Amino acid sequence: MLSERLRNESFKERIVSAEQAAMLIEDGMTLGFSGFTPAGDAKAVPVALVERVKKEGNPFKINLFTGASISSKVDTLLSDAGIVNMRLPYQSDKGMRKNLNAGKVQYMDQHLSHTAEFLRSGALPPVDVAIIEAVAITEEGHLVLSTAVGNTPIFAHMAHTIIVELNLAQPLALEGLHDLYMPAPHGDREPIPLKHPGDRIGATTLAVDPDKIKAIVVTNQADVNAAMAPADEETATMANHLINFLRQEVEAGRLGPNLAPLQSGVGSVANAVFYGFLDTDFTDLEVYSEVLQDAVFELMDAGKIKMASGCSLTISPAKHEEVLENLDKYRDRLVLRPQELSNNPEIARRLGLIAINTAIEVDIYGNVNSTHIMGTQMMNGIGGSGDFARNARLTFFCTKSTAKDDKISSIVPMVSHCDHTEHDVDVIVTEQGLADLRGLSPRERALKIIENCAHPVYKPQLLAYYEEALQRGGHTPHVIEKALSWHAKFVKEGTMKA
Amino acid sequence: MLSERLRNESFKERIVSAEQAAMLIEDGMTLGFSGFTPAGDAKAVPVALVERVKKEGNPFKINLFTGASISSKVDTLLSDAGIVNMRLPYQSDKGMRKNLNAGKVQYMDQHLSHTAEFLRSGALPPVDVAIIEAVAITEEGHLVLSTAVGNTPIFAHMAHTIIVELNLAQPLALEGLHDLYMPAPHGDREPIPLKHPGDRIGATTLAVDPDKIKAIVVTNQADVNAAMAPADEETATMANHLINFLRQEVEAGRLGPNLAPLQSGVGSVANAVFYGFLDTDFTDLEVYSEVLQDAVFELMDAGKIKMASGCSLTISPAKHEEVLENLDKYRDRLVLRPQELSNNPEIARRLGLIAINTAIEVDIYGNVNSTHIMGTQMMNGIGGSGDFARNARLTFFCTKSTAKDDKISSIVPMVSHCDHTEHDVDVIVTEQGLADLRGLSPRERALKIIENCAHPVYKPQLLAYYEEALQRGGHTPHVIEKALSWHAKFVKEGTMKA
Ligand SMILES: CC(C)(COP(=O)(O)OP(=O)(O)OC[C@H]1O[C@@H](n2cnc3c(N)ncnc32)[C@H](O)[C@@H]1OP(=O)(O)O)[C@@H](O)C(=O)NCCC(=O)NCCS
Ligand SMILES: CC(C)(COP(=O)(O)OP(=O)(O)OC[C@H]1O[C@@H](n2cnc3c(N)ncnc32)[C@H](O)[C@@H]1OP(=O)(O)O)[C@@H](O)C(=O)NCCC(=O)NCCS
């Protein structure tokens, strides 16, 4: 029934088609989309916008700001249509990737907690139009958000025009799960009063000026999330290394029996690590993360996780019904926050998170590349990994030790692009093993990373590089003219093997 | 009078010579020294320790943890004596630098806010003995700290043995300036209740278990700070660029008339920037920084700065008397904090700092190297620059566009070591000009940095590199086999000039 979703009769007259809503968007505008990796994203209006622009045939450019990645279809559509000028802060779509790597889209790869601050301080063009998926609009005209919070609060706050996509396919039971808190401008800012992952410090609905809601588009379409790759042997091995290490930390008294709130990145490794906890004695775990994926709910079902705070519910098709149709089961253990809260350095540091993220490559000194293939081609973006890595109590980066049938070593002499500096990286995990870098100098780190994490095929080659570098000396020994030669070789010859 | 300084008679019997105090230190111990860049450092006991070890002639190693840099003499003495195993988190001494670059000292270059957290979580060996300069010991046995706070609170908290250097040469008027606050362990941690640079949230004296004070050494020796290099033409020009930019930000409404609390790094550029404010209309400025150098006090005298919070008073010999003998003049406008507070990400972000730090080199995409010469030789360390850069509202990095008589371009195709990633760098300043990178993609940044910041001698060479890189494409275009060729050329031929 629409009246459950649209609780103020007077709003009914703002219901329009996606095509009509798309007419509110003008050339040169900055758009803020709801959605985070890629739950709760705007689904209809972006598509209608592309159709409109194609039909009109006039030059048309917009800036596209989101929470994180949105549905692949939309990112591809918009960028292939050539209408995206600037894109931020994160994407993970093949089509968008192609376009930004070709320089056709100006992509600004940002820490996910930074976007709201940049908007607030005027360092980015202000958002003109916010396009927001909601599951209901309350009597007062407040929005009940959908499966993600993302940057929606700051977009709605800034925009002069809000287009709501009222998605009937998203469960109304989402209502009450959100906790919306917005830091004040600098100068008047209070400490964020959050002390435990489950603390609620804000409102459950998003208060907006109802006059800004210029269009309501009714949709009926589930989030399009990819199926989660099952843990393969390698990711399962990595998960084991990591969990064994955590066990040892508990034994050594450096972590308590319930560990510390866990943050875990997108992707298969992160999911495998979480699944790994199923076979452990750990209980009463807490999660303070961005994306809450399938494994979180299985761990709740198994009584392992007692509280999970995130920024979105990114549930695979297989789990969709089980989780999204049964939200009441998880209600007391679930909080969804804006990304400037889920990724907030203040909170990450206060709670003392255990941060688990994935790298593309790491170097022998512990620097991490999370974004660029061979130093130049953007994969996705840094996402929230930097928000967490620097502020967590314990920071892991995981990667398979090789890629592309062993033609690439993911442990290299020097990373071809640096996203996480040696100062922010505590532990490296590959399927080969784990290197605990805490308290080590670069020379000590090099030996440990090569010994514990490198693939046997590349170990001798790495040791040879390091030995040669040692001859040159320095705090961080390098043979500077060969530091990137492995990448150069791969680009030229298709392999890093000597 | 000693009784002013040692307010409990019973402590008198713990007064010993530096030689006797040094006997409390055993082989294999971890020592925590007071001192920060290089104010308030332990002066007598380290020297006595080296003499003792030389006399005894037995193998002897200690770990040396400090706040930041300590007096050059001490770092050189200890490392030349071969008794330093591990050194952290920062140094800026020629002798220590030589030894760590030779791999003789295991140096861990850390974010200055991280050390206390690492100690608390057990990620570093615990501190056995703390050697702390104080200006007085109260009736209850609490310490009135000296010209720096640094990591002294956590060292004192952990150590089983405290050696106090009671320095009669440091003014007793320091009492009351300190604000000592220690975050609780993770899990029980409260928000840090600091909302403005001048807020006082802790105690003025350091509470320690009086039984831990095993020795008191009376000293009488001023801090040894280098004379501040006067602003040369280039640093003055950089300061002008930066201050003009701030003026424009105020005009554009992106900053208020009193700006935002200023953080400024060590060194001549930072000092020049502060002196630059003398000739402006700015008033009621606030400082939330690490080191408070000469310029801060001149700006207070000129009525420009109304409040300054820092971690140490690093006053040049020329200003010594004027400032340190007249502390009462500044009393209401001065707070000295532990470095985990002065450099705290939670506070840096809440206050919305303007962070001004110095780079060794930057690349055309805005990545910054603050630490390594030619990718290998450690200069000083990252210090607090990372604590501030990522969390500030506006992050500047300054560098002269060339070094070594123009044989080195400080703007390079790719940094040879990365301390601050493109995600953390807003504005680059050289004597040539300023590049505002906010909201720009890598390709847009490259053109702006080359155009505005590079030295004319290297501009064509940089443009040629970038053009060639563009042929290869990618989000961050590079000619991977040439990305570090400028450094390789310098190492081989002594110049980067083509
Ligand atoms: C790093 C990241 C791309 C890894 O993703 P993933 O899906 O787990 O990794 P995969 O092993 O499938 O690798 C992805 C691709 O990179 C390739 N790859 C992996 N390592 C590589 C390397 N060292 N060099 C070149 N390519 C590599 C893989 O072959 C694969 O290529 P394909 O797409 O052609 O199949 C992803 O985790 C990411 O974007 N992270 C950054 C953001 C982040 O950390 N977010 C979480 C914060 S909450
Ligand atoms: C970066 C840093 C070393 C610059 O210090 P500075 O005293 O202002 O800089 P200088 O211009 O005097 O340069 C120092 C040396 O590096 C050399 N240098 C500068 N740029 C160089 C480059 N691109 N390549 C090689 N050498 C370079 C200079 O020639 C000089 O050499 P010298 O000692 O042989 O004379 C210093 O600011 C630092 O250690 N920063 C990191 C820590 C930090 O930011 N702390 C503050 C946080 S609050």
mmCIF file of N, CA and C in Angstrom, chain A residues 86 101 103 106-109 111 113-114 117 121-122 186-187 190-191 195-196 254 345-346 349-350 352 372 375-378 382 386 390 393 414 416-419 421-424 439 441 443-444 474-476 478 484, chain B residues 86 101 103 106-109 111 113-114 117 122 186-187 190-191 195-196 254 345-346 349-350 352 372 375-378 382 386 390-391 393 414 416-419 421-424 439 441 443-444 474-476 478 484:
data_model
loop_
_atom_site.group_PDB
_atom_site.id
_atom_site.type_symbol
_atom_site.label_atom_id
_atom_site.label_comp_id
_atom_site.label_asym_id
_atom_site.label_seq_id
_atom_site.Cartn_x
_atom_site.Cartn_y
_atom_site.Cartn_z
ATOM 1 N N MET A 86 32.948 14.982 -13.611
ATOM 2 C CA MET A 86 33.750 14.623 -12.439
ATOM 3 C C MET A 86 33.001 13.521 -11.687
ATOM 4 N N ASN A 101 39.972 5.747 -16.923
ATOM 5 C CA ASN A 101 41.364 5.459 -17.301
ATOM 6 C C ASN A 101 41.721 6.070 -18.660
ATOM 7 N N GLY A 103 40.776 8.969 -19.348
ATOM 8 C CA GLY A 103 40.784 10.416 -19.119
ATOM 9 C C GLY A 103 39.490 11.091 -19.538
ATOM 10 N N GLN A 106 36.841 12.773 -15.105
ATOM 11 C CA GLN A 106 37.804 13.227 -14.099
ATOM 12 C C GLN A 106 37.405 12.596 -12.773
ATOM 13 N N TYR A 107 38.160 11.597 -12.385
ATOM 14 C CA TYR A 107 37.806 10.833 -11.185
ATOM 15 C C TYR A 107 38.653 11.313 -10.028
ATOM 16 N N MET A 108 38.018 11.589 -8.919
ATOM 17 C CA MET A 108 38.752 11.956 -7.724
ATOM 18 C C MET A 108 38.572 10.843 -6.707
ATOM 19 N N ASP A 109 39.657 10.119 -6.527
ATOM 20 C CA ASP A 109 39.684 8.944 -5.661
ATOM 21 C C ASP A 109 39.896 9.449 -4.231
ATOM 22 N N HIS A 111 39.292 9.344 0.200
ATOM 23 C CA HIS A 111 38.909 8.634 1.428
ATOM 24 C C HIS A 111 37.397 8.801 1.617
ATOM 25 N N SER A 113 35.536 8.907 4.097
ATOM 26 C CA SER A 113 35.072 9.811 5.156
ATOM 27 C C SER A 113 35.297 11.274 4.791
ATOM 28 N N HIS A 114 36.031 11.532 3.710
ATOM 29 C CA HIS A 114 36.408 12.910 3.390
ATOM 30 C C HIS A 114 35.344 13.687 2.610
ATOM 31 N N GLU A 117 33.225 16.231 4.372
ATOM 32 C CA GLU A 117 34.034 17.358 4.870
ATOM 33 C C GLU A 117 34.413 18.294 3.722
ATOM 34 N N SER A 121 33.350 22.232 3.567
ATOM 35 C CA SER A 121 34.329 23.326 3.575
ATOM 36 C C SER A 121 34.365 24.072 2.246
ATOM 37 N N GLY A 122 33.549 23.653 1.289
ATOM 38 C CA GLY A 122 33.511 24.360 0.009
ATOM 39 C C GLY A 122 34.632 23.977 -0.937
ATOM 40 N N HIS A 186 32.979 23.235 11.391
ATOM 41 C CA HIS A 186 34.171 23.440 12.208
ATOM 42 C C HIS A 186 34.036 24.696 13.047
ATOM 43 N N GLY A 187 34.537 24.608 14.241
ATOM 44 C CA GLY A 187 34.439 25.762 15.141
ATOM 45 C C GLY A 187 33.364 25.545 16.187
ATOM 46 N N GLU A 190 31.193 19.374 18.281
ATOM 47 C CA GLU A 190 31.245 18.613 19.540
ATOM 48 C C GLU A 190 31.966 17.284 19.299
ATOM 49 N N PRO A 191 32.493 16.694 20.347
ATOM 50 C CA PRO A 191 32.954 15.306 20.215
ATOM 51 C C PRO A 191 31.792 14.431 19.750
ATOM 52 N N LYS A 195 30.571 5.592 21.727
ATOM 53 C CA LYS A 195 31.612 4.890 22.485
ATOM 54 C C LYS A 195 31.658 3.390 22.234
ATOM 55 N N HIS A 196 30.563 2.849 21.681
ATOM 56 C CA HIS A 196 30.518 1.416 21.377
ATOM 57 C C HIS A 196 29.838 1.243 20.026
ATOM 58 N N ARG A 254 47.427 -9.381 24.205
ATOM 59 C CA ARG A 254 47.376 -8.103 23.483
ATOM 60 C C ARG A 254 45.982 -7.793 22.959
ATOM 61 N N PRO A 345 37.667 8.724 11.501
ATOM 62 C CA PRO A 345 38.934 8.472 12.204
ATOM 63 C C PRO A 345 38.797 8.597 13.721
ATOM 64 N N GLU A 346 38.017 9.561 14.160
ATOM 65 C CA GLU A 346 37.801 9.720 15.611
ATOM 66 C C GLU A 346 37.283 8.423 16.224
ATOM 67 N N ARG A 349 39.688 5.219 15.892
ATOM 68 C CA ARG A 349 40.764 5.242 16.871
ATOM 69 C C ARG A 349 40.238 5.014 18.280
ATOM 70 N N ARG A 350 39.098 5.628 18.595
ATOM 71 C CA ARG A 350 38.550 5.462 19.951
ATOM 72 C C ARG A 350 38.195 3.997 20.219
ATOM 73 N N GLY A 352 39.363 1.420 18.672
ATOM 74 C CA GLY A 352 40.512 0.511 18.517
ATOM 75 C C GLY A 352 40.197 -0.635 17.586
ATOM 76 N N HIS A 372 45.962 1.001 -8.088
ATOM 77 C CA HIS A 372 46.443 1.136 -9.467
ATOM 78 C C HIS A 372 47.138 -0.126 -9.974
ATOM 79 N N GLY A 375 50.796 0.833 -11.694
ATOM 80 C CA GLY A 375 51.056 2.244 -11.414
ATOM 81 C C GLY A 375 50.179 3.233 -12.148
ATOM 82 N N THR A 376 49.375 2.768 -13.085
ATOM 83 C CA THR A 376 48.653 3.728 -13.943
ATOM 84 C C THR A 376 47.139 3.501 -14.060
ATOM 85 N N GLN A 377 46.734 2.248 -14.161
ATOM 86 C CA GLN A 377 45.315 1.947 -14.417
ATOM 87 C C GLN A 377 44.554 1.820 -13.106
ATOM 88 N N MET A 378 43.580 2.694 -12.918
ATOM 89 C CA MET A 378 42.766 2.649 -11.710
ATOM 90 C C MET A 378 41.880 1.412 -11.711
ATOM 91 N N ILE A 382 40.550 3.997 -3.354
ATOM 92 C CA ILE A 382 41.037 3.671 -2.013
ATOM 93 C C ILE A 382 39.888 3.342 -1.065
ATOM 94 N N GLY A 386 41.854 3.726 3.832
ATOM 95 C CA GLY A 386 42.735 4.684 4.509
ATOM 96 C C GLY A 386 42.131 5.254 5.782
ATOM 97 N N ARG A 390 44.911 3.854 9.070
ATOM 98 C CA ARG A 390 45.753 4.714 9.895
ATOM 99 C C ARG A 390 45.263 4.798 11.331
ATOM 100 N N ARG A 393 43.551 -0.092 15.590
ATOM 101 C CA ARG A 393 44.508 -0.603 16.563
ATOM 102 C C ARG A 393 45.433 -1.625 15.917
ATOM 103 N N MET A 414 59.167 -2.297 -5.047
ATOM 104 C CA MET A 414 58.573 -1.016 -4.675
ATOM 105 C C MET A 414 57.178 -0.956 -5.284
ATOM 106 N N SER A 416 54.038 0.346 -7.198
ATOM 107 C CA SER A 416 53.982 1.253 -8.350
ATOM 108 C C SER A 416 53.052 2.433 -8.095
ATOM 109 N N HIS A 417 52.353 2.369 -7.003
ATOM 110 C CA HIS A 417 51.509 3.487 -6.544
ATOM 111 C C HIS A 417 51.308 3.233 -5.059
ATOM 112 N N CYS A 418 51.328 4.288 -4.264
ATOM 113 C CA CYS A 418 51.233 4.055 -2.823
ATOM 114 C C CYS A 418 49.939 4.648 -2.265
ATOM 115 N N ASP A 419 49.145 3.797 -1.656
ATOM 116 C CA ASP A 419 47.923 4.273 -0.987
ATOM 117 C C ASP A 419 48.057 4.237 0.523
ATOM 118 N N THR A 421 51.001 3.996 3.424
ATOM 119 C CA THR A 421 52.446 4.037 3.608
ATOM 120 C C THR A 421 52.840 3.063 4.708
ATOM 121 N N GLU A 422 54.109 2.725 4.706
ATOM 122 C CA GLU A 422 54.688 1.840 5.716
ATOM 123 C C GLU A 422 54.254 2.206 7.132
ATOM 124 N N HIS A 423 53.916 3.476 7.359
ATOM 125 C CA HIS A 423 53.556 3.908 8.715
ATOM 126 C C HIS A 423 52.182 3.394 9.142
ATOM 127 N N ASP A 424 51.418 2.910 8.186
ATOM 128 C CA ASP A 424 50.011 2.578 8.470
ATOM 129 C C ASP A 424 49.710 1.098 8.365
ATOM 130 N N GLY A 439 56.762 -2.658 15.003
ATOM 131 C CA GLY A 439 58.021 -2.468 15.709
ATOM 132 C C GLY A 439 59.256 -2.845 14.906
ATOM 133 N N SER A 441 62.055 -2.191 11.730
ATOM 134 C CA SER A 441 62.640 -1.227 10.795
ATOM 135 C C SER A 441 62.454 -1.778 9.376
ATOM 136 N N ARG A 443 64.551 -2.668 7.085
ATOM 137 C CA ARG A 443 65.378 -3.840 6.755
ATOM 138 C C ARG A 443 64.822 -5.117 7.387
ATOM 139 N N GLU A 444 64.330 -4.982 8.592
ATOM 140 C CA GLU A 444 63.747 -6.162 9.247
ATOM 141 C C GLU A 444 62.448 -6.580 8.549
ATOM 142 N N GLY A 474 71.332 2.610 3.066
ATOM 143 C CA GLY A 474 70.198 3.495 3.339
ATOM 144 C C GLY A 474 69.206 2.849 4.282
ATOM 145 N N HIS A 475 68.394 3.697 4.869
ATOM 146 C CA HIS A 475 67.355 3.224 5.785
ATOM 147 C C HIS A 475 66.393 2.283 5.061
ATOM 148 N N THR A 476 66.052 2.628 3.840
ATOM 149 C CA THR A 476 65.169 1.808 3.007
ATOM 150 C C THR A 476 65.934 1.493 1.728
ATOM 151 N N HIS A 478 67.285 0.532 -1.740
ATOM 152 C CA HIS A 478 66.707 0.303 -3.067
ATOM 153 C C HIS A 478 67.795 0.415 -4.126
ATOM 154 N N LEU A 484 61.291 -0.205 -10.044
ATOM 155 C CA LEU A 484 60.032 -0.461 -10.760
ATOM 156 C C LEU A 484 60.239 -1.333 -11.998
ATOM 157 N N MET B 86 67.020 -0.168 18.836
ATOM 158 C CA MET B 86 65.840 0.330 18.129
ATOM 159 C C MET B 86 65.632 1.781 18.543
ATOM 160 N N ASN B 101 71.011 4.979 8.683
ATOM 161 C CA ASN B 101 71.117 4.723 7.246
ATOM 162 C C ASN B 101 72.122 3.622 6.938
ATOM 163 N N GLY B 103 72.166 1.036 8.731
ATOM 164 C CA GLY B 103 71.549 -0.178 9.251
ATOM 165 C C GLY B 103 72.056 -0.560 10.623
ATOM 166 N N GLN B 106 68.096 0.189 14.280
ATOM 167 C CA GLN B 106 66.802 -0.148 13.676
ATOM 168 C C GLN B 106 65.847 0.990 14.005
ATOM 169 N N TYR B 107 65.584 1.803 13.008
ATOM 170 C CA TYR B 107 64.778 3.002 13.235
ATOM 171 C C TYR B 107 63.356 2.744 12.767
ATOM 172 N N MET B 108 62.391 3.036 13.610
ATOM 173 C CA MET B 108 60.991 2.920 13.212
ATOM 174 C C MET B 108 60.407 4.315 13.139
ATOM 175 N N ASP B 109 60.186 4.723 11.908
ATOM 176 C CA ASP B 109 59.696 6.063 11.594
ATOM 177 C C ASP B 109 58.167 6.047 11.747
ATOM 178 N N HIS B 111 54.238 7.814 12.887
ATOM 179 C CA HIS B 111 53.389 8.983 13.152
ATOM 180 C C HIS B 111 53.529 9.323 14.636
ATOM 181 N N SER B 113 51.637 10.607 16.739
ATOM 182 C CA SER B 113 50.504 10.287 17.631
ATOM 183 C C SER B 113 50.388 8.790 17.879
ATOM 184 N N HIS B 114 51.152 7.988 17.126
ATOM 185 C CA HIS B 114 50.966 6.529 17.216
ATOM 186 C C HIS B 114 51.728 5.861 18.362
ATOM 187 N N GLU B 117 49.880 4.779 21.436
ATOM 188 C CA GLU B 117 48.913 3.713 21.144
ATOM 189 C C GLU B 117 49.620 2.372 20.961
ATOM 190 N N GLY B 122 50.597 -3.037 23.280
ATOM 191 C CA GLY B 122 51.589 -4.104 23.377
ATOM 192 C C GLY B 122 52.303 -4.395 22.074
ATOM 193 N N HIS B 186 41.448 0.976 25.023
ATOM 194 C CA HIS B 186 40.342 0.734 24.094
ATOM 195 C C HIS B 186 39.238 -0.061 24.768
ATOM 196 N N GLY B 187 38.019 0.278 24.434
ATOM 197 C CA GLY B 187 36.895 -0.425 25.047
ATOM 198 C C GLY B 187 36.241 0.443 26.108
ATOM 199 N N GLU B 190 36.568 7.305 26.315
ATOM 200 C CA GLU B 190 35.592 8.388 26.167
ATOM 201 C C GLU B 190 36.012 9.302 25.010
ATOM 202 N N PRO B 191 35.065 10.045 24.459
ATOM 203 C CA PRO B 191 35.465 11.106 23.537
ATOM 204 C C PRO B 191 36.425 12.058 24.252
ATOM 205 N N LYS B 195 37.350 21.017 22.633
ATOM 206 C CA LYS B 195 36.604 21.603 21.523
ATOM 207 C C LYS B 195 37.240 22.854 20.928
ATOM 208 N N HIS B 196 38.171 23.454 21.681
ATOM 209 C CA HIS B 196 38.860 24.651 21.187
ATOM 210 C C HIS B 196 40.331 24.541 21.571
ATOM 211 N N ARG B 254 35.225 30.547 2.163
ATOM 212 C CA ARG B 254 35.547 29.168 2.563
ATOM 213 C C ARG B 254 36.288 29.107 3.891
ATOM 214 N N PRO B 345 44.274 12.703 15.712
ATOM 215 C CA PRO B 345 43.397 12.816 14.542
ATOM 216 C C PRO B 345 41.980 13.270 14.914
ATOM 217 N N GLU B 346 41.503 12.784 16.037
ATOM 218 C CA GLU B 346 40.155 13.185 16.485
ATOM 219 C C GLU B 346 40.067 14.706 16.608
ATOM 220 N N ARG B 349 40.697 16.798 13.233
ATOM 221 C CA ARG B 349 39.515 16.816 12.376
ATOM 222 C C ARG B 349 38.396 17.653 12.985
ATOM 223 N N ARG B 350 38.212 17.522 14.277
ATOM 224 C CA ARG B 350 37.134 18.284 14.920
ATOM 225 C C ARG B 350 37.377 19.791 14.798
ATOM 226 N N GLY B 352 39.255 21.237 12.621
ATOM 227 C CA GLY B 352 39.380 21.678 11.226
ATOM 228 C C GLY B 352 40.636 22.481 10.994
ATOM 229 N N HIS B 372 62.682 10.603 2.682
ATOM 230 C CA HIS B 372 63.815 9.862 2.098
ATOM 231 C C HIS B 372 64.477 10.630 0.958
ATOM 232 N N GLY B 375 64.935 8.142 -2.341
ATOM 233 C CA GLY B 375 64.213 6.904 -2.068
ATOM 234 C C GLY B 375 64.817 6.020 -1.007
ATOM 235 N N THR B 376 66.028 6.340 -0.549
ATOM 236 C CA THR B 376 66.712 5.393 0.332
ATOM 237 C C THR B 376 67.245 5.977 1.642
ATOM 238 N N GLN B 377 67.808 7.174 1.576
ATOM 239 C CA GLN B 377 68.467 7.749 2.753
ATOM 240 C C GLN B 377 67.457 8.517 3.602
ATOM 241 N N MET B 378 67.274 8.074 4.827
ATOM 242 C CA MET B 378 66.358 8.759 5.740
ATOM 243 C C MET B 378 66.913 10.129 6.130
ATOM 244 N N ILE B 382 58.733 11.040 9.388
ATOM 245 C CA ILE B 382 57.453 11.657 9.000
ATOM 246 C C ILE B 382 56.955 12.598 10.087
ATOM 247 N N GLY B 386 51.818 13.369 9.068
ATOM 248 C CA GLY B 386 50.703 12.506 8.669
ATOM 249 C C GLY B 386 49.505 12.597 9.594
ATOM 250 N N ARG B 390 46.176 14.215 6.976
ATOM 251 C CA ARG B 390 44.963 13.500 6.605
ATOM 252 C C ARG B 390 43.717 14.052 7.286
ATOM 253 N N ASN B 391 43.895 14.685 8.402
ATOM 254 C CA ASN B 391 42.721 15.068 9.178
ATOM 255 C C ASN B 391 42.406 16.553 9.157
ATOM 256 N N ARG B 393 41.548 20.364 7.777
ATOM 257 C CA ARG B 393 40.555 20.889 6.848
ATOM 258 C C ARG B 393 41.226 21.325 5.547
ATOM 259 N N MET B 414 57.611 10.894 -10.302
ATOM 260 C CA MET B 414 57.047 10.034 -9.254
ATOM 261 C C MET B 414 57.935 10.171 -8.025
ATOM 262 N N SER B 416 60.105 9.218 -4.912
ATOM 263 C CA SER B 416 60.938 8.035 -4.706
ATOM 264 C C SER B 416 60.589 7.316 -3.400
ATOM 265 N N HIS B 417 59.753 7.943 -2.618
ATOM 266 C CA HIS B 417 59.214 7.341 -1.397
ATOM 267 C C HIS B 417 57.960 8.131 -1.107
ATOM 268 N N CYS B 418 56.919 7.453 -0.656
ATOM 269 C CA CYS B 418 55.669 8.181 -0.454
ATOM 270 C C CYS B 418 55.293 8.208 1.027
ATOM 271 N N ASP B 419 55.142 9.406 1.568
ATOM 272 C CA ASP B 419 54.684 9.547 2.953
ATOM 273 C C ASP B 419 53.253 10.071 3.023
ATOM 274 N N THR B 421 49.922 10.437 0.601
ATOM 275 C CA THR B 421 49.390 10.064 -0.704
ATOM 276 C C THR B 421 48.545 11.204 -1.255
ATOM 277 N N GLU B 422 48.344 11.150 -2.538
ATOM 278 C CA GLU B 422 47.509 12.126 -3.248
ATOM 279 C C GLU B 422 46.191 12.411 -2.534
ATOM 280 N N HIS B 423 45.712 11.437 -1.740
ATOM 281 C CA HIS B 423 44.412 11.622 -1.081
ATOM 282 C C HIS B 423 44.482 12.614 0.074
ATOM 283 N N ASP B 424 45.703 12.932 0.496
ATOM 284 C CA ASP B 424 45.870 13.716 1.728
ATOM 285 C C ASP B 424 46.460 15.098 1.481
ATOM 286 N N GLY B 439 39.654 18.754 -5.468
ATOM 287 C CA GLY B 439 38.635 18.470 -6.477
ATOM 288 C C GLY B 439 39.188 18.183 -7.857
ATOM 289 N N SER B 441 41.297 15.728 -10.665
ATOM 290 C CA SER B 441 41.762 14.383 -10.996
ATOM 291 C C SER B 441 43.273 14.437 -11.203
ATOM 292 N N ARG B 443 45.157 13.871 -13.773
ATOM 293 C CA ARG B 443 45.592 14.567 -14.995
ATOM 294 C C ARG B 443 45.494 16.088 -14.830
ATOM 295 N N GLU B 444 44.454 16.522 -14.159
ATOM 296 C CA GLU B 444 44.313 17.970 -13.939
ATOM 297 C C GLU B 444 45.382 18.477 -12.976
ATOM 298 N N GLY B 474 45.781 5.856 -18.825
ATOM 299 C CA GLY B 474 45.558 5.487 -17.430
ATOM 300 C C GLY B 474 45.100 6.671 -16.603
ATOM 301 N N HIS B 475 44.524 6.337 -15.472
ATOM 302 C CA HIS B 475 44.044 7.362 -14.546
ATOM 303 C C HIS B 475 45.212 8.235 -14.085
ATOM 304 N N THR B 476 46.333 7.581 -13.788
ATOM 305 C CA THR B 476 47.545 8.287 -13.365
ATOM 306 C C THR B 476 48.632 7.924 -14.357
ATOM 307 N N HIS B 478 51.808 7.222 -16.419
ATOM 308 C CA HIS B 478 53.240 7.136 -16.142
ATOM 309 C C HIS B 478 53.937 6.363 -17.262
ATOM 310 N N LEU B 484 61.162 6.718 -12.221
ATOM 311 C CA LEU B 484 62.197 7.047 -11.236
ATOM 312 C C LEU B 484 63.538 7.350 -11.902
#
